[in-house]
Structures are given as C-alpha cells and as structure tokens.
Amino acid sequence: MYFRSLKPAAAAVAAVAAIAPKDLKIDDPTSIKGVAKTIAAGAMSYYSGTPDKFVDLPQPHYWWQAGALMGSMLDYSHYTGDTSYDKLISRALLDQVGPEFNYMLPSHFGQEGNDDQAFWGFAVMSAAERNFPHPDENVPSWLQLGENLWNSLASRWNTTDCNGGLLWQIFASNPNGLDYKNTVSNGGFFQISARLARATGNNTYLEWAERVWDWTEGVAMIDKYYNVHDGASASNNCSDINPVTFSYSAAIYLYGAAVLADHTGDQKWAKRTEGILQAAGSFFTPFSNATNIMYEHACEQVYSCNVDMRSFKGYFSRFVYAASLYVPTIQSTIDEKWHTTALAAAKACSGGDQGTTCGQKWYVGGFDGLAGLGEEMCALETIQGLLVGDAPAPLKGKDIKTVRTFA
Ligand SMILES: *[C@@H]1O[C@H](CO)[C@@H](O)[C@H](O)[C@H]1NC(C)=O
Ligand SMILES: *[C@@H]1O[C@H](CO)[C@@H](O)[C@H](O)[C@H]1NC(C)=O
Ligand SMILES: *[C@@H]1O[C@H](CO)[C@@H](O)[C@H](O)[C@H]1NC(C)=O
Ligand SMILES: *[C@@H]1O[C@H](CO)[C@@H](O)[C@H](O)[C@H]1NC(C)=O
C-alpha cells in the first residue's frame, strides 16, 4: 500500500481542512483526512448527544447503531488524529453501560439482541485497545467493561438446540424471539472473545473463540468456501440454513480470525482470514461497468436495504482494514478492491446542498439520492480506513491503561 511508506502525517497536531469527498486523492493522507472530516461531520449531524449526555439516534435507527456510530468515530479519531469528537464518544460509551456495567440497558431491552450488545462491545474494545480517554471514576475501565459484556454474552450460550450457539435475541418478546441463531450474534461473540484473548492473555477467551468458530463451522453457517450465511432456526436444530450473506457478518468473523492469527501465531487463523476475504469477493462488481466496487448484494439492487443494512458496508470496511495489520497478505486485495471502492464511495458523496451528502449505491458513478446515517458511515469507514497503517496498532497487556484526561 503506497501511502504506508510515506512519513506519518505530523501526529495529530495540524488541523486538516475539510475537503469535498469527490476531490479525494487516494494517495495523499491529507486529502483522505480532509474528506473523512467532511463525512464524519455528515454522520454526526444525525447524533444530538453532547459531551455531557448520550442521546438516542432519531427514529427509525435502533440503539445498536449508536454503538456502531461510536465505533466508526473512534476509528475516525484514531486514524485522522482529529480528537474533536472524543468527549462526545467517551460520554456515549459511559452513559450506556447499564446497572451491571455490561451494556444490558433496561431502557433499551425492547431493542437489544446479542448482536446489538456486541456492537457496543466492538466500540468498547477499540477504546480499551487505544487507551481512549475514560474520565469517569465511577465506571470500570474500558477493558473491564468489555470483559463484563463478554460474560453477559457467554452466559447466554444455549445448548438446547444446534449443539450450542447464541440466539439472535435475548428476550422472547422481540421479533423472532428465541428461535433464530445467527452469525452476526455469534460472530460478535467470537470477535470479542478473540480481542479479549489478545488484550488480556487470558486463555478462557481463546478457548471460547475456538468454540464459537468451531460451532459456526459445525452447523455450516460458515461453509467450506468460507461464505458466512445469515443464520438458521433453533427449532429445526439449525438444519435449515438461511443462505443470505451480508458483508458485515463476514467481516466480523474475518477480523476475529485475524486477531487470533496475531495472538496465537497459528497459520490456521491467517488461512481463515484469507478464506473469508476471498469469499467476500461476492460483495464487489455488481455489473461489468463497476469492477471492484463494493455493494450489499442482498438488498441494494432491489431497493430493499433497511435502516440497519444501509450501514453494513461500513463495518465490512472497518474490520477488513483492521485485519490488514495482523494478516498482511490481504493487503493486495485491499489495494485492488478497496482503493477502487473508496474512490467510488467518495464520488457518491456529492449530494445535498453542500454537494457532500453520501449516497447508497456506489456503482452508479455519483450520488443516487438515497441519503442517511448508514450511507455516511459506510463511506466514512471505507475512506478513513485507508490510513490504518499509519496509526498505532491495538495495544495489549500492560500497555492497556486507564487514561482519565483528554489530550
Ligand atoms: C435456549 O434456546 C431455546 C431454543 O433452542 C429457547 O427455547 C430457550 O428459551 C433458550 N433458553 C434461554 C435461557 O434463552
Ligand atoms: C443437532 O445439530 C447438531 C449440530 O449440527 C448435531 O450435532 C446434533 O446431532 C443434532 N441433533 C439432532 C437431534 O438432530
Ligand atoms: C479469565 O476470564 C474469565 C472470564 O471473564 C474470568 O472468569 C477469569 O477469572 C479470568 N481469569 C483470570 C486468571 O483472570
Ligand atoms: C452500471 O450499470 C448499472 C446497471 O445497468 C447501472 O445501474 C449503473 O448506473 C451503471 N453505472 C455507471 C457508472 O454507469
């Protein structure tokens, strides 16, 4: 990746000016930062929280997406060095811990499944791995919050059917209640297990990561070609795999595998990382006029992406870029596919009054009129992640500390 060899931009000091996304220069870190700044502001325009208070995203966004947004913004801060949102991010993560300090929040139980909780977990783990400021002495450290959240997920491992696995939902009252087991929930548990294994060195997390991966393959939700299918019903003992694939489920497993490649040094995890990425080639090139441009094939071409799905490509990019730090062999695929996609995404961020609003379909050659928070987050993660190689790698062990003050 060519800009890796460039000198890292003067660390986090010089403020970069916002740049219109359509002017993105992909080999220039200052241009990437300027574009990311514009899109980050676009994404945050949907969030009305303050440094003193978390506020739910407007309807129809669910609670999980606020956790996902904080994850995107943690990456924004880390990759660009622009700390202007840090207090707001920190407050959101601290305000949503719930009475048990594990992101089980009674006021949001109506919207909380295992996958929803996991998305807050991804953000909390990123905060821990970066010594992100944690100013509140009444709340446990980011790492402890991650461990608490993990224990909550682990307590729901359910062996009634399918030989194990997490159900999608936690509460019977939610749609699909206690019948569907899916990869986003189990992948979330897998990835958080992997990250905790690496961060703490505690083998319990490694054993669970192995168990969740083996379970997922055992029920064939990950098939022999490394496609990550959506899920199956517990009442059929997970024999009726729902074959639909979403980009984010693949990426959630992919990143967990990459973390374990680093943590264990075992080649099987690098192979699994590469295998999922290869299978995830299905999320590119919707038409011959759009070679190597990413799309969510379950919904984009038929206009059926719901508010959740509209953000999935963002997590796909987030976790693939992050995985490249641990499994460098995937870099050639990133150079080939993500560079083309980042330019297409930037071109799609040309709507609205300012000419900077992001669209959904990146293969149309411009803004397609479908705007929203998900669209902003997808473009943000796909563009800012180009900087991953210049930012410090995730911390672990004794290097993880609790930092009380903001820089
Ligand atoms: C375990 O899963 C079954 C379905 O396989 C479900 O009926 C049951 O309620 C689940 N148990 C818990 C504690 O969630
Ligand atoms: C249910 O599925 C699991 C996992 O595939 C399998 O090990 C088990 O034998 C199945 N049980 C029944 C009753 O079919
Ligand atoms: C390892 O993690 C598990 C799960 O959080 C915890 O119960 C156990 O006490 C930890 N072990 C050590 C040695 O810290
Ligand atoms: C590529 O082809 C598809 C399908 O015909 C079309 O929707 C899309 O707008 C085209 N993209 C460009 C850049 O022309």
XYZ file of C-alpha atoms and ligand atoms in Angstrom:
463
model
C 0.000 0.000 0.000
C 1.793 3.011 -1.223
C 0.995 5.613 1.408
C 2.277 3.362 4.151
C 5.757 4.236 3.083
C 5.044 7.939 3.396
C 6.022 9.672 6.588
C 3.125 9.585 9.046
C 1.462 12.982 8.981
C 2.665 15.158 11.882
C 0.931 13.246 14.630
C -2.463 14.595 15.490
C -1.418 18.219 15.651
C -2.015 20.160 12.471
C -5.746 20.572 11.925
C -6.696 19.409 8.469
C -9.220 21.389 6.453
C -12.402 19.663 5.320
C -12.346 18.613 1.672
C -15.263 17.719 -0.605
C -15.313 13.916 -0.903
C -15.490 13.949 -4.692
C -11.998 15.534 -4.698
C -10.443 12.611 -2.794
C -6.826 11.876 -3.689
C -6.304 8.368 -2.561
C -2.511 8.515 -2.300
C -2.483 11.655 -0.162
C -3.094 11.227 3.605
C -4.007 14.912 3.988
C -6.688 14.538 1.356
C -8.034 11.365 2.996
C -8.198 13.154 6.361
C -9.918 16.186 4.873
C -12.527 14.026 3.173
C -13.029 11.940 6.310
C -13.575 15.166 8.242
C -16.377 16.183 5.897
C -18.082 12.798 6.075
C -17.605 12.466 9.843
C -19.469 15.754 10.237
C -22.190 14.386 7.965
C -22.533 11.257 10.084
C -22.507 13.172 13.349
C -25.212 15.522 12.097
C -27.611 12.657 12.924
C -26.443 12.499 16.540
C -27.602 15.112 19.026
C -25.724 13.922 22.134
C -23.268 16.219 23.886
C -20.081 15.769 25.928
C -22.399 15.626 28.968
C -25.138 13.338 27.738
C -25.902 10.467 25.368
C -28.998 10.932 23.216
C -30.645 8.178 21.163
C -30.412 8.448 17.414
C -33.617 9.631 15.772
C -36.155 7.012 14.666
C -36.032 4.663 12.854
C -32.453 3.969 13.978
C -32.118 1.352 16.653
C -29.941 1.617 19.755
C -27.218 -0.630 18.367
C -26.449 1.812 15.620
C -25.402 4.450 18.123
C -22.826 1.957 19.403
C -21.810 1.287 15.817
C -21.502 5.023 15.161
C -19.261 5.445 18.201
C -17.095 2.631 16.810
C -16.812 4.463 13.498
C -15.966 7.705 15.270
C -13.334 6.005 17.451
C -11.681 4.938 14.212
C -12.058 8.448 12.841
C -10.231 9.887 15.844
C -7.544 7.211 15.779
C -6.841 7.273 12.054
C -7.019 11.012 11.415
C -5.821 12.408 14.769
C -8.841 14.743 14.853
C -9.891 14.494 18.507
C -12.761 16.970 18.313
C -15.426 14.312 18.909
C -13.582 12.415 21.659
C -15.520 13.795 24.642
C -18.783 13.058 22.983
C -17.756 9.494 22.098
C -16.468 8.809 25.580
C -19.665 10.109 27.179
C -21.865 7.978 24.927
C -19.939 4.824 25.824
C -20.002 5.662 29.532
C -23.690 6.598 29.622
C -24.903 3.337 28.079
C -23.193 0.833 30.406
C -26.362 -0.055 32.334
C -26.657 -1.038 36.004
C -24.392 -4.103 35.656
C -21.731 -2.254 33.637
C -22.151 -4.639 30.717
C -24.306 -2.783 28.174
C -27.506 -4.512 29.234
C -29.694 -1.468 29.457
C -33.244 -1.904 30.765
C -34.460 1.181 28.910
C -33.375 -0.454 25.639
C -34.330 -4.067 26.261
C -37.016 -3.761 23.601
C -34.236 -3.231 21.046
C -31.487 -5.366 22.477
C -30.331 -8.642 20.980
C -26.951 -10.300 21.316
C -25.743 -8.600 18.143
C -26.814 -5.176 19.395
C -24.856 -5.634 22.584
C -21.869 -6.868 20.557
C -21.730 -3.649 18.541
C -21.264 -1.650 21.719
C -18.666 -4.257 22.650
C -16.671 -3.601 19.473
C -16.530 0.086 20.366
C -15.547 -0.552 23.970
C -12.778 -2.917 22.879
C -11.427 -0.291 20.481
C -11.447 2.237 23.309
C -9.528 -0.216 25.523
C -7.016 -1.114 22.818
C -6.212 2.563 22.249
C -6.170 3.906 25.803
C -9.041 6.155 24.804
C -9.798 8.768 27.498
C -12.137 7.462 30.222
C -12.838 10.374 32.554
C -15.427 8.726 34.846
C -14.066 7.086 38.015
C -17.465 5.599 38.824
C -17.395 3.354 35.789
C -14.966 0.413 35.337
C -12.198 0.651 32.728
C -12.948 0.058 29.051
C -11.280 -3.326 29.292
C -13.319 -4.319 32.337
C -16.494 -3.196 30.578
C -15.510 -5.382 27.631
C -14.993 -8.348 29.949
C -18.331 -7.733 31.650
C -20.090 -7.535 28.304
C -18.378 -10.753 27.227
C -19.543 -12.528 30.395
C -23.078 -11.418 29.675
C -22.891 -12.875 26.144
C -21.220 -16.072 27.380
C -23.946 -16.603 29.986
C -26.453 -16.943 27.133
C -24.633 -19.695 25.199
C -27.509 -22.051 24.627
C -27.119 -25.790 24.050
C -30.824 -26.664 23.883
C -30.625 -26.990 20.073
C -27.932 -26.896 17.405
C -25.304 -28.146 19.801
C -24.787 -24.621 21.131
C -24.670 -21.082 19.816
C -26.180 -17.770 20.804
C -29.700 -16.985 19.762
C -30.135 -13.741 17.895
C -32.376 -12.239 20.527
C -32.186 -12.151 24.302
C -35.842 -11.500 25.078
C -38.752 -13.655 23.903
C -40.800 -10.513 23.260
C -38.577 -9.373 20.376
C -39.374 -10.388 16.807
C -38.010 -13.832 16.011
C -37.620 -14.081 19.769
C -35.891 -17.205 20.842
C -35.767 -19.267 17.696
C -33.158 -17.850 15.315
C -29.408 -18.380 15.738
C -27.326 -16.132 13.538
C -23.812 -15.283 12.526
C -23.829 -11.634 13.470
C -24.537 -12.533 17.104
C -22.150 -15.482 17.242
C -19.561 -13.650 15.165
C -19.771 -10.734 17.571
C -19.150 -13.075 20.476
C -16.299 -14.715 18.536
C -14.616 -11.423 17.710
C -14.910 -10.022 21.230
C -13.514 -13.309 22.590
C -10.568 -13.032 20.207
C -9.872 -9.406 21.097
C -10.059 -10.127 24.817
C -7.752 -13.129 24.387
C -5.178 -10.878 22.781
C -5.730 -7.916 25.103
C -5.589 -9.904 28.347
C -3.723 -13.127 27.545
C -6.466 -14.973 29.494
C -6.965 -18.387 27.853
C -10.645 -18.581 28.725
C -11.279 -16.119 25.893
C -9.169 -18.082 23.440
C -10.991 -21.303 24.310
C -14.321 -19.611 23.707
C -13.176 -18.076 20.438
C -12.194 -21.576 19.259
C -15.518 -22.951 20.465
C -17.616 -20.325 18.695
C -15.682 -20.685 15.427
C -15.960 -24.482 15.548
C -19.651 -24.266 16.336
C -20.275 -21.898 13.416
C -18.475 -24.237 11.011
C -20.103 -27.262 12.635
C -23.605 -26.046 11.807
C -22.340 -24.883 8.392
C -23.203 -21.226 8.931
C -19.634 -20.804 7.677
C -19.410 -23.170 4.731
C -16.324 -24.851 3.297
C -15.803 -21.932 0.911
C -15.883 -19.521 3.872
C -19.181 -17.930 2.968
C -20.772 -16.616 6.164
C -24.513 -17.322 5.957
C -27.028 -15.404 7.985
C -28.474 -17.999 10.368
C -30.912 -20.851 10.961
C -33.802 -21.699 13.247
C -33.155 -23.431 16.523
C -36.437 -25.339 16.293
C -35.062 -27.096 13.197
C -31.790 -27.731 15.013
C -30.089 -25.254 12.647
C -30.547 -27.609 9.697
C -32.333 -25.006 7.541
C -29.523 -22.534 6.881
C -30.760 -19.186 5.632
C -28.256 -18.763 2.802
C -28.355 -14.973 2.544
C -24.983 -13.366 3.171
C -24.284 -9.867 4.457
C -20.920 -8.175 4.182
C -20.706 -7.244 7.850
C -21.172 -10.790 9.212
C -18.253 -11.976 7.098
C -16.079 -9.091 8.270
C -16.899 -9.638 11.936
C -15.558 -13.195 11.761
C -12.719 -12.152 9.487
C -11.364 -9.650 11.984
C -11.662 -12.070 14.900
C -9.669 -14.618 12.901
C -7.010 -12.015 12.105
C -6.672 -11.073 15.777
C -6.143 -14.743 16.614
C -3.554 -15.077 13.838
C -1.608 -12.405 15.702
C -2.319 -13.737 19.165
C -1.628 -17.430 18.551
C 0.753 -17.356 15.576
C -1.229 -20.336 14.259
C -1.435 -20.283 10.454
C -4.955 -21.685 10.501
C -6.246 -18.286 11.569
C -4.433 -16.472 8.770
C -5.901 -19.002 6.318
C -9.384 -18.410 7.684
C -8.925 -14.646 7.398
C -7.825 -15.010 3.778
C -10.596 -17.507 3.059
C -13.368 -15.233 4.284
C -11.939 -12.324 2.336
C -11.847 -14.391 -0.819
C -15.471 -15.475 -0.376
C -16.372 -11.852 0.332
C -15.385 -11.080 -3.240
C -19.108 -11.618 -3.851
C -19.685 -8.151 -2.394
C -17.918 -6.477 -5.325
C -18.550 -5.874 -9.009
C -22.352 -5.740 -9.284
C -22.085 -5.021 -13.007
C -19.345 -5.163 -15.589
C -19.264 -1.360 -15.557
C -18.445 -1.385 -11.809
C -15.468 -3.704 -11.396
C -14.215 -3.897 -7.798
C -16.879 -1.569 -6.442
C -18.438 -2.802 -3.203
C -22.172 -3.346 -2.814
C -24.540 -5.077 -0.393
C -25.902 -7.689 -2.737
C -28.775 -8.841 -0.552
C -30.600 -5.555 -0.994
C -29.060 -2.699 -2.967
C -30.118 -3.524 -6.500
C -33.695 -4.206 -5.433
C -34.079 -1.156 -3.182
C -34.721 -3.252 -0.092
C -31.903 -2.212 2.254
C -33.446 -1.428 5.636
C -32.010 1.133 8.013
C -29.641 -1.467 9.508
C -28.431 -2.849 6.190
C -27.675 0.625 4.922
C -24.716 0.728 7.307
C -23.286 -2.782 6.766
C -20.623 -1.916 4.201
C -19.088 0.382 6.802
C -18.330 -2.467 9.213
C -17.137 -4.588 6.307
C -14.520 -1.943 5.536
C -13.752 -1.256 9.180
C -12.840 -4.821 10.003
C -11.021 -5.680 6.786
C -8.731 -2.664 7.101
C -8.112 -3.505 10.763
C -7.314 -7.115 9.864
C -4.568 -5.997 7.469
C -2.410 -5.073 10.463
C -2.361 -8.718 11.553
C -2.584 -10.608 8.267
C -0.595 -8.508 5.790
C -1.204 -10.973 2.945
C -4.676 -9.469 2.498
C -3.187 -6.113 1.542
C -3.136 -6.884 -2.178
C -6.897 -7.456 -2.118
C -7.371 -4.195 -0.260
C -5.248 -2.370 -2.835
C -7.271 -3.890 -5.619
C -10.795 -3.630 -4.254
C -10.887 -1.041 -1.504
C -8.971 1.628 -3.405
C -11.429 1.452 -6.291
C -14.319 1.319 -3.852
C -13.085 4.261 -1.771
C -12.953 6.440 -4.884
C -16.438 5.319 -5.912
C -17.775 5.967 -2.403
C -16.198 9.439 -2.441
C -17.859 10.211 -5.773
C -21.182 9.077 -4.309
C -20.778 11.661 -1.505
C -21.777 14.519 -3.768
C -25.445 15.097 -2.969
C -27.351 17.644 -0.926
C -26.986 21.437 -0.742
C -23.288 21.267 0.022
C -22.535 18.594 -2.560
C -21.109 16.373 0.189
C -24.020 14.116 1.209
C -23.277 10.431 0.683
C -25.429 8.082 -1.372
C -26.021 4.366 -1.029
C -25.071 2.756 -4.330
C -21.506 3.377 -5.211
C -21.748 1.714 -8.597
C -23.879 4.410 -10.240
C -20.995 6.866 -10.676
C -22.335 9.603 -8.376
C -24.989 10.420 -5.782
C -28.070 8.196 -6.098
C -30.426 10.229 -3.906
C -30.537 7.687 -1.071
C -29.064 9.523 1.909
C -28.865 8.654 5.587
C -26.667 7.913 8.563
C -25.843 4.429 7.243
C -24.676 5.876 3.933
C -22.421 8.372 5.739
C -20.928 5.670 7.967
C -20.238 3.328 5.047
C -18.322 5.997 3.150
C -16.520 7.205 6.277
C -15.180 3.769 7.223
C -14.281 2.907 3.641
C -12.247 6.095 3.195
C -10.680 6.686 6.628
C -9.542 3.064 6.845
C -7.014 3.798 4.097
C -4.971 5.354 6.919
C -4.910 2.241 9.114
C -1.247 1.501 8.509
C -0.112 4.894 9.812
C -1.956 4.672 13.131
C -0.660 2.823 16.213
C -1.699 -0.859 16.321
C -4.121 -2.047 19.045
C -2.496 -2.239 22.480
C -2.487 -5.293 24.722
C -1.330 -6.498 28.128
C 0.389 -3.973 30.335
C 0.230 -1.315 27.635
C -3.517 -1.002 28.207
C -4.029 1.683 30.825
C -6.849 3.815 32.108
C -6.416 7.379 30.913
C -8.565 9.858 32.825
C -7.950 13.059 30.913
C -8.362 14.199 27.359
C -5.312 15.314 25.405
C -32.439 -21.721 24.579
O -32.849 -21.928 23.238
C -34.167 -22.433 23.087
C -34.370 -22.661 21.612
O -33.398 -23.560 21.141
C -35.173 -21.477 23.676
O -36.466 -22.010 23.599
C -34.816 -21.206 25.121
O -35.686 -20.234 25.638
C -33.383 -20.711 25.223
N -33.024 -20.510 26.618
C -32.718 -19.312 27.098
C -32.334 -19.275 28.547
O -32.738 -18.306 26.426
C -28.478 -31.048 16.070
O -27.388 -30.404 15.380
C -26.131 -30.665 15.963
C -25.124 -29.758 15.292
O -25.150 -29.875 13.915
C -25.823 -32.149 15.858
O -24.572 -32.407 16.476
C -26.916 -32.931 16.585
O -26.695 -34.312 16.401
C -28.290 -32.557 16.041
N -29.311 -33.163 16.878
C -30.379 -33.768 16.390
C -31.364 -34.309 17.391
O -30.549 -33.901 15.203
C -10.318 -15.109 32.629
O -11.560 -14.606 32.139
C -12.701 -15.201 32.724
C -13.929 -14.632 32.028
O -14.023 -13.244 32.190
C -12.724 -14.952 34.213
O -13.831 -15.616 34.796
C -11.440 -15.464 34.846
O -11.399 -15.111 36.201
C -10.239 -14.874 34.125
N -9.015 -15.480 34.635
C -8.025 -14.766 35.126
C -6.808 -15.539 35.578
O -8.059 -13.552 35.215
C -23.666 0.402 -14.466
O -24.752 -0.395 -14.872
C -25.848 -0.438 -13.970
C -26.852 -1.442 -14.497
O -27.213 -1.151 -15.784
C -26.432 0.945 -13.790
O -27.484 0.908 -12.848
C -25.322 1.872 -13.299
O -25.798 3.178 -13.194
C -24.121 1.832 -14.253
N -23.038 2.590 -13.643
C -22.398 3.524 -14.313
C -21.246 4.162 -13.614
O -22.714 3.872 -15.435
